[in-house]
CSV table of C-alpha atoms in Angstrom, one decimal:
chain,number,residue,atom,x,y,z
F,870,UNK,CA,144.8,115.2,106.1
F,871,UNK,CA,145.8,118.8,106.2
F,872,UNK,CA,144.1,121.4,104.1
F,873,UNK,CA,146.0,122.3,100.9
F,874,UNK,CA,148.1,119.2,101.0
F,875,UNK,CA,149.6,117.7,97.8
F,876,UNK,CA,148.4,114.3,96.7
F,877,UNK,CA,150.3,113.3,93.6
F,878,UNK,CA,149.3,115.7,90.9
F,879,UNK,CA,146.4,117.0,93.0
F,880,UNK,CA,146.1,119.6,95.7
F,881,UNK,CA,143.5,118.6,98.3
F,882,UNK,CA,141.6,121.7,99.2
F,883,UNK,CA,138.9,120.5,101.6
F,884,UNK,CA,137.5,117.3,103.0
F,885,UNK,CA,133.8,117.2,102.0
F,886,UNK,CA,132.9,113.7,103.2
F,887,UNK,CA,134.0,110.6,104.9
F,888,UNK,CA,132.4,107.2,105.2
F,889,UNK,CA,133.2,103.6,106.0
F,890,UNK,CA,134.8,103.0,102.7
F,891,UNK,CA,136.3,106.3,101.4
F,892,UNK,CA,137.3,109.8,102.2
F,893,UNK,CA,136.1,112.5,99.7
F,894,UNK,CA,138.0,115.7,98.9
F,895,UNK,CA,137.5,118.8,96.8
F,896,UNK,CA,140.8,119.0,95.0
F,897,UNK,CA,142.5,121.0,92.2
F,898,UNK,CA,144.7,119.7,89.4
F,899,UNK,CA,147.1,122.2,87.9
F,900,UNK,CA,149.0,122.0,84.6
F,901,UNK,CA,151.0,123.9,82.1
F,902,UNK,CA,150.3,127.5,81.2
F,903,UNK,CA,148.3,128.1,84.4
F,904,UNK,CA,145.8,125.3,83.7
F,905,UNK,CA,143.6,124.6,86.8
F,906,UNK,CA,140.6,122.3,87.2
F,907,UNK,CA,138.5,121.6,90.3
F,908,UNK,CA,137.7,117.9,90.8
F,909,UNK,CA,136.6,115.4,93.5
F,910,UNK,CA,139.0,112.8,94.9
F,911,UNK,CA,137.5,109.7,96.5
F,912,UNK,CA,140.2,107.8,98.3
F,913,UNK,CA,139.9,104.4,99.9
F,914,UNK,CA,140.2,104.5,103.7
F,915,UNK,CA,143.7,103.3,104.8
F,916,UNK,CA,142.5,100.1,106.6
F,917,UNK,CA,140.8,98.8,103.4
F,918,UNK,CA,143.9,99.0,101.2
F,919,UNK,CA,145.1,95.8,102.9
F,920,UNK,CA,142.0,93.9,101.8
F,921,UNK,CA,143.1,92.6,98.4
F,922,UNK,CA,139.7,91.2,97.5
F,923,UNK,CA,138.1,94.6,98.2
F,924,UNK,CA,140.7,96.6,96.3
F,925,UNK,CA,140.4,94.3,93.3
F,926,UNK,CA,136.6,94.7,93.3
F,927,UNK,CA,136.9,98.5,93.8
F,928,UNK,CA,139.3,98.9,90.9
F,929,UNK,CA,137.4,96.6,88.6
F,930,UNK,CA,134.1,98.4,89.2
F,931,UNK,CA,135.7,101.8,88.9
F,932,UNK,CA,137.2,100.8,85.5
F,933,UNK,CA,133.7,99.9,84.3
F,934,UNK,CA,132.3,103.1,85.6
F,935,UNK,CA,135.1,105.1,83.9
F,936,UNK,CA,133.7,103.9,80.6
F,937,UNK,CA,130.3,105.6,81.2
F,938,UNK,CA,130.3,108.9,79.2
F,939,UNK,CA,126.9,110.5,79.6
F,940,UNK,CA,125.7,114.0,80.4
F,941,UNK,CA,123.7,112.8,83.4
F,942,UNK,CA,126.6,110.7,85.0
F,943,UNK,CA,129.5,112.2,86.9
F,944,UNK,CA,132.6,111.4,84.8
F,945,UNK,CA,135.6,109.6,86.2
F,946,UNK,CA,138.8,111.2,85.0
F,947,UNK,CA,141.5,109.1,86.7
F,948,UNK,CA,141.9,105.9,88.7
F,949,UNK,CA,145.1,104.9,90.4
F,950,UNK,CA,147.3,104.6,93.4
F,951,UNK,CA,149.5,107.2,95.0
F,952,UNK,CA,151.9,105.7,97.6
F,953,UNK,CA,149.6,103.4,99.6
F,954,UNK,CA,146.3,105.1,98.6
F,955,UNK,CA,143.9,104.0,95.9
F,956,UNK,CA,141.7,106.7,94.6
F,957,UNK,CA,139.2,107.9,91.9
F,958,UNK,CA,139.4,111.4,90.5
F,959,UNK,CA,135.9,112.5,89.4
F,960,UNK,CA,134.1,115.5,87.8
F,961,UNK,CA,133.2,118.2,90.3
F,962,UNK,CA,129.6,119.3,89.9
F,963,UNK,CA,128.8,122.6,91.6
F,964,UNK,CA,125.3,122.3,93.0
F,965,UNK,CA,123.4,120.4,95.7
F,966,UNK,CA,122.6,116.7,96.3
F,967,UNK,CA,119.0,115.6,96.7
F,968,UNK,CA,119.9,114.8,100.3
F,969,UNK,CA,120.3,118.5,100.9
F,970,UNK,CA,117.4,119.7,98.6
F,971,UNK,CA,114.7,117.6,100.2
F,972,UNK,CA,115.2,118.7,103.8
F,973,UNK,CA,115.7,122.3,102.7
F,974,UNK,CA,112.3,122.4,100.9
F,975,UNK,CA,110.7,120.7,103.9
F,976,UNK,CA,112.3,123.3,106.2
F,977,UNK,CA,110.8,126.1,104.1
F,978,UNK,CA,107.4,124.6,104.5
F,979,UNK,CA,106.9,124.0,100.8
F,980,UNK,CA,106.7,120.9,98.5
F,981,UNK,CA,108.9,120.1,95.5
F,982,UNK,CA,106.7,120.7,92.5
F,983,UNK,CA,105.6,117.4,91.0
F,984,UNK,CA,106.9,118.5,87.6
F,985,UNK,CA,110.4,119.2,89.0
F,986,UNK,CA,110.5,115.9,90.8
F,987,UNK,CA,109.6,114.0,87.7
F,988,UNK,CA,112.0,116.1,85.5
F,989,UNK,CA,114.7,114.9,87.9
F,990,UNK,CA,113.4,111.3,87.7
F,991,UNK,CA,113.5,111.4,83.9
F,992,UNK,CA,117.1,112.5,83.8
F,993,UNK,CA,118.1,109.7,86.3
F,994,UNK,CA,116.2,107.2,84.2
F,995,UNK,CA,118.1,108.3,81.1
F,996,UNK,CA,121.4,107.8,82.9
F,997,UNK,CA,120.4,104.5,84.3
F,998,UNK,CA,119.2,103.2,80.9
F,999,UNK,CA,122.5,104.2,79.3
F,1000,UNK,CA,124.5,102.4,82.0
F,1001,UNK,CA,122.4,99.3,82.2
F,1002,UNK,CA,122.7,98.7,78.4
F,1003,UNK,CA,126.5,99.1,78.1
F,1004,UNK,CA,128.4,96.4,76.3
F,1005,UNK,CA,132.1,95.5,76.4
F,1006,UNK,CA,134.3,95.6,73.3
F,1007,UNK,CA,133.1,92.2,72.2
F,1008,UNK,CA,129.5,93.3,72.5
F,1009,UNK,CA,128.8,91.3,75.7
F,1010,UNK,CA,126.5,93.1,78.2
F,1011,UNK,CA,128.5,94.6,81.1
F,1012,UNK,CA,125.4,94.2,83.4
F,1013,UNK,CA,126.2,97.4,85.3
F,1014,UNK,CA,123.9,98.1,88.2
F,1015,UNK,CA,124.3,101.2,90.4
F,1016,UNK,CA,123.1,99.5,93.6
F,1017,UNK,CA,123.0,102.8,95.5
F,1018,UNK,CA,120.6,105.2,93.8
F,1019,UNK,CA,119.8,107.5,96.8
F,1020,UNK,CA,119.4,111.2,97.5
F,1021,UNK,CA,123.1,111.5,98.3
F,1022,UNK,CA,124.0,110.1,94.8
F,1023,UNK,CA,121.7,112.4,92.8
F,1024,UNK,CA,123.2,115.9,92.4
F,1025,UNK,CA,121.5,118.9,90.8
F,1026,UNK,CA,124.0,121.4,89.3
F,1027,UNK,CA,123.3,125.1,89.6
F,1028,UNK,CA,122.8,124.9,85.8
F,1029,UNK,CA,119.8,122.5,86.4
F,1030,UNK,CA,121.6,119.5,85.0
F,1031,UNK,CA,120.9,116.2,87.0
F,1032,UNK,CA,123.9,114.0,87.6
F,1033,UNK,CA,124.2,110.5,89.2
F,1034,UNK,CA,127.3,109.9,91.3
F,1035,UNK,CA,129.2,106.8,92.4
F,1036,UNK,CA,128.6,104.3,89.7
F,1037,UNK,CA,130.9,101.3,90.4
F,1038,UNK,CA,131.3,101.9,94.1
F,1039,UNK,CA,128.3,100.2,95.7
F,1040,UNK,CA,129.2,96.7,94.5
F,1041,UNK,CA,132.6,96.9,96.1
F,1042,UNK,CA,131.2,98.3,99.3
F,1043,UNK,CA,128.7,95.4,99.4
F,1044,UNK,CA,131.4,92.9,98.8
F,1045,UNK,CA,133.4,94.3,101.7
F,1046,UNK,CA,130.6,93.9,104.1
F,1047,UNK,CA,129.5,90.4,102.9
F,1048,UNK,CA,132.5,89.0,104.6
F,1049,UNK,CA,130.9,89.9,108.0
F,1050,UNK,CA,128.5,87.0,108.4
F,1051,UNK,CA,126.2,88.3,105.6
F,1052,UNK,CA,125.7,91.6,107.3
F,1053,UNK,CA,123.8,94.0,105.0
F,1054,UNK,CA,125.1,97.6,104.8
F,1055,UNK,CA,124.2,100.5,102.7
F,1056,UNK,CA,121.5,103.2,102.6
F,1057,UNK,CA,118.8,100.8,103.8
F,1058,UNK,CA,115.8,103.0,103.1
F,1059,UNK,CA,116.5,102.9,99.3
F,1060,UNK,CA,117.2,99.2,99.0
F,1061,UNK,CA,114.9,96.9,97.0
F,1062,UNK,CA,113.2,93.8,98.7
F,1063,UNK,CA,115.5,91.5,96.7
F,1064,UNK,CA,118.6,93.5,97.8
F,1065,UNK,CA,117.5,93.2,101.5
F,1066,UNK,CA,117.0,89.5,101.1
F,1067,UNK,CA,120.5,89.1,99.7
F,1068,UNK,CA,119.3,88.0,96.2
F,1069,UNK,CA,121.1,88.8,93.0
F,1070,UNK,CA,120.1,92.4,92.0
F,1071,UNK,CA,119.6,93.7,88.5
F,1072,UNK,CA,118.5,96.9,86.8
F,1073,UNK,CA,115.1,96.6,88.4
F,1074,UNK,CA,116.6,97.2,91.8
F,1075,UNK,CA,117.9,100.6,90.6
F,1076,UNK,CA,114.4,101.4,89.4
F,1077,UNK,CA,112.9,100.6,92.8
F,1078,UNK,CA,115.5,102.8,94.5
F,1079,UNK,CA,114.7,105.7,92.2
F,1080,UNK,CA,111.0,105.2,93.1
F,1081,UNK,CA,112.0,105.6,96.8
F,1082,UNK,CA,113.9,108.8,96.0
F,1083,UNK,CA,110.9,110.3,94.1
F,1084,UNK,CA,108.5,109.3,96.8
F,1085,UNK,CA,110.6,111.1,99.4
F,1086,UNK,CA,111.1,114.1,97.1
F,1087,UNK,CA,107.3,114.5,96.6
F,1088,UNK,CA,106.1,113.8,100.1
F,1089,UNK,CA,109.1,114.9,102.3
F,1090,UNK,CA,108.8,111.5,104.0
F,1091,UNK,CA,111.1,108.5,103.6
F,1092,UNK,CA,109.3,105.5,102.2
F,1093,UNK,CA,110.4,103.4,105.2
F,1094,UNK,CA,111.3,104.4,108.7
F,1095,UNK,CA,111.7,102.4,111.9
F,1096,UNK,CA,113.4,102.3,115.3
F,1097,UNK,CA,116.2,100.0,114.0
F,1098,UNK,CA,117.5,98.4,110.8
F,1099,UNK,CA,115.6,95.1,111.3
F,1100,UNK,CA,112.3,97.0,111.5
F,1101,UNK,CA,113.1,98.8,108.3
F,1102,UNK,CA,114.2,95.6,106.5
F,1103,UNK,CA,110.9,93.9,107.6
F,1104,UNK,CA,108.9,96.8,106.2
F,1105,UNK,CA,110.8,96.6,102.8
F,1106,UNK,CA,110.2,92.8,102.6
F,1107,UNK,CA,106.6,93.2,103.6
F,1108,UNK,CA,106.2,95.8,100.8
F,1109,UNK,CA,103.1,97.6,102.0
F,1110,UNK,CA,103.3,101.3,101.0
F,1111,UNK,CA,101.1,104.3,101.6
F,1112,UNK,CA,100.6,106.0,98.2
F,1113,UNK,CA,102.2,109.4,97.9
F,1114,UNK,CA,98.7,111.1,97.9
F,1115,UNK,CA,98.2,109.9,101.4
F,1116,UNK,CA,100.7,112.6,102.5
F,1117,UNK,CA,100.0,115.1,99.6
F,1118,UNK,CA,96.6,114.9,98.1
F,1119,UNK,CA,97.3,117.1,95.1
F,1120,UNK,CA,99.7,114.6,93.5
F,1121,UNK,CA,98.2,113.7,90.1
F,1122,UNK,CA,96.9,110.1,89.8
F,1123,UNK,CA,99.1,109.4,86.8
F,1124,UNK,CA,102.3,110.6,88.6
F,1125,UNK,CA,101.3,108.4,91.6
F,1126,UNK,CA,100.8,105.4,89.3
F,1127,UNK,CA,104.3,105.8,87.8
F,1128,UNK,CA,106.0,105.9,91.3
F,1129,UNK,CA,103.9,103.0,92.6
F,1130,UNK,CA,104.8,100.8,89.6
F,1131,UNK,CA,108.5,101.5,90.2
F,1132,UNK,CA,108.0,100.5,93.9
F,1133,UNK,CA,106.2,97.2,93.3
F,1134,UNK,CA,107.4,94.5,95.7
F,1135,UNK,CA,107.5,92.0,92.8
F,1136,UNK,CA,110.2,93.1,90.4
F,1137,UNK,CA,108.4,91.3,87.6
F,1138,UNK,CA,105.6,93.9,88.0
F,1139,UNK,CA,107.9,96.9,88.2
F,1140,UNK,CA,109.2,98.8,85.2
F,1141,UNK,CA,111.5,96.3,83.5
F,1142,UNK,CA,113.8,99.0,82.2
F,1143,UNK,CA,114.6,102.6,83.1
F,1144,UNK,CA,113.6,103.5,79.5
F,1145,UNK,CA,110.1,102.3,80.1
F,1146,UNK,CA,109.8,104.4,83.2
F,1147,UNK,CA,111.3,107.5,81.5
F,1148,UNK,CA,108.8,107.2,78.6
F,1149,UNK,CA,105.9,107.2,81.1
F,1150,UNK,CA,107.4,110.2,83.0
F,1151,UNK,CA,108.0,112.1,79.7
F,1152,UNK,CA,104.5,111.4,78.5
F,1153,UNK,CA,103.1,112.8,81.7
F,1154,UNK,CA,105.2,115.9,81.5
F,1155,UNK,CA,104.4,116.5,77.8
F,1156,UNK,CA,100.7,116.4,78.6
F,1157,UNK,CA,101.1,118.7,81.6
F,1158,UNK,CA,100.4,122.5,81.5
F,1159,UNK,CA,104.0,123.1,82.5
F,1160,UNK,CA,107.1,121.1,81.4
F,1161,UNK,CA,110.2,122.4,83.2
F,1162,UNK,CA,113.5,122.9,81.5
F,1163,UNK,CA,117.0,122.8,83.1
F,1164,UNK,CA,116.7,126.6,83.4
F,1165,UNK,CA,113.5,126.3,85.4
F,1166,UNK,CA,115.1,123.7,87.7
F,1167,UNK,CA,118.2,125.8,88.1
F,1168,UNK,CA,116.2,128.9,89.1
F,1169,UNK,CA,114.1,126.9,91.6
F,1170,UNK,CA,117.3,125.4,93.2
F,1171,UNK,CA,118.9,128.8,93.5
F,1172,UNK,CA,115.8,130.3,95.1
F,1173,UNK,CA,115.8,127.6,97.8
F,1174,UNK,CA,119.5,128.1,98.6
F,1175,UNK,CA,119.8,131.8,98.1
F,1176,UNK,CA,120.7,132.4,101.7
F,1177,UNK,CA,123.7,130.2,101.4
């Protein structure tokens, strides 16, 4: 795809990502009286458009995700097909993903302040709780589960607002790969034990994944690492975890308790809802000497990336 190429009503400005399922572009939509708006286009890779089951799953999940209107969830503006390409048009959030923030902080030889990590965690919990509890027009639970809460899908805007990306994508991606002899794909290091074992996942799997992200944000170490996928999967199923204070001894005991509860191998012993986890995080922050605002988070982020 060439830079500045028309795609329906959109002008594709720059390719910002490509994966096994989709190509991602920064794009611009123009309208009457000089109206312009930057957005993100996520377009299904050409070879997948021929897999009708996958396309149906992708469109169905994206329709559900488009119903999610929340300040901590990236909004879907449009969903459709242009020529042979299925796509989603999403809100553009100027900022950085946690996948860039965590290594940047490590590179600078500092730690993410515990208060900032938990502030981010509280915002993600709020978004997850909202999505997990959505009903259809008849009041029936939609049972939305993100399935891919990971550093790449948590974005911090330059304003300090925390946004979750890609609701409605992971289930379709999983469906696509399940046709290959049960092969498990995805961001393995953030998958729950039940997800790795191929069991049905529910909201508690998202809570586990958030625990993985917060663990990594606080310690600068991934919760699981190994020489190959099978090694990592065995570690996840085994469920033995070094507490965050093993790597960073100044982490408060209460903050560690919150993360370790989210990471419990037995999902019955985890937080049962994102709201429960958020309440514990917010209680911790309220009792802390310093409770960060979005402005504090924004200033911290800008300091880390000032050279860029």
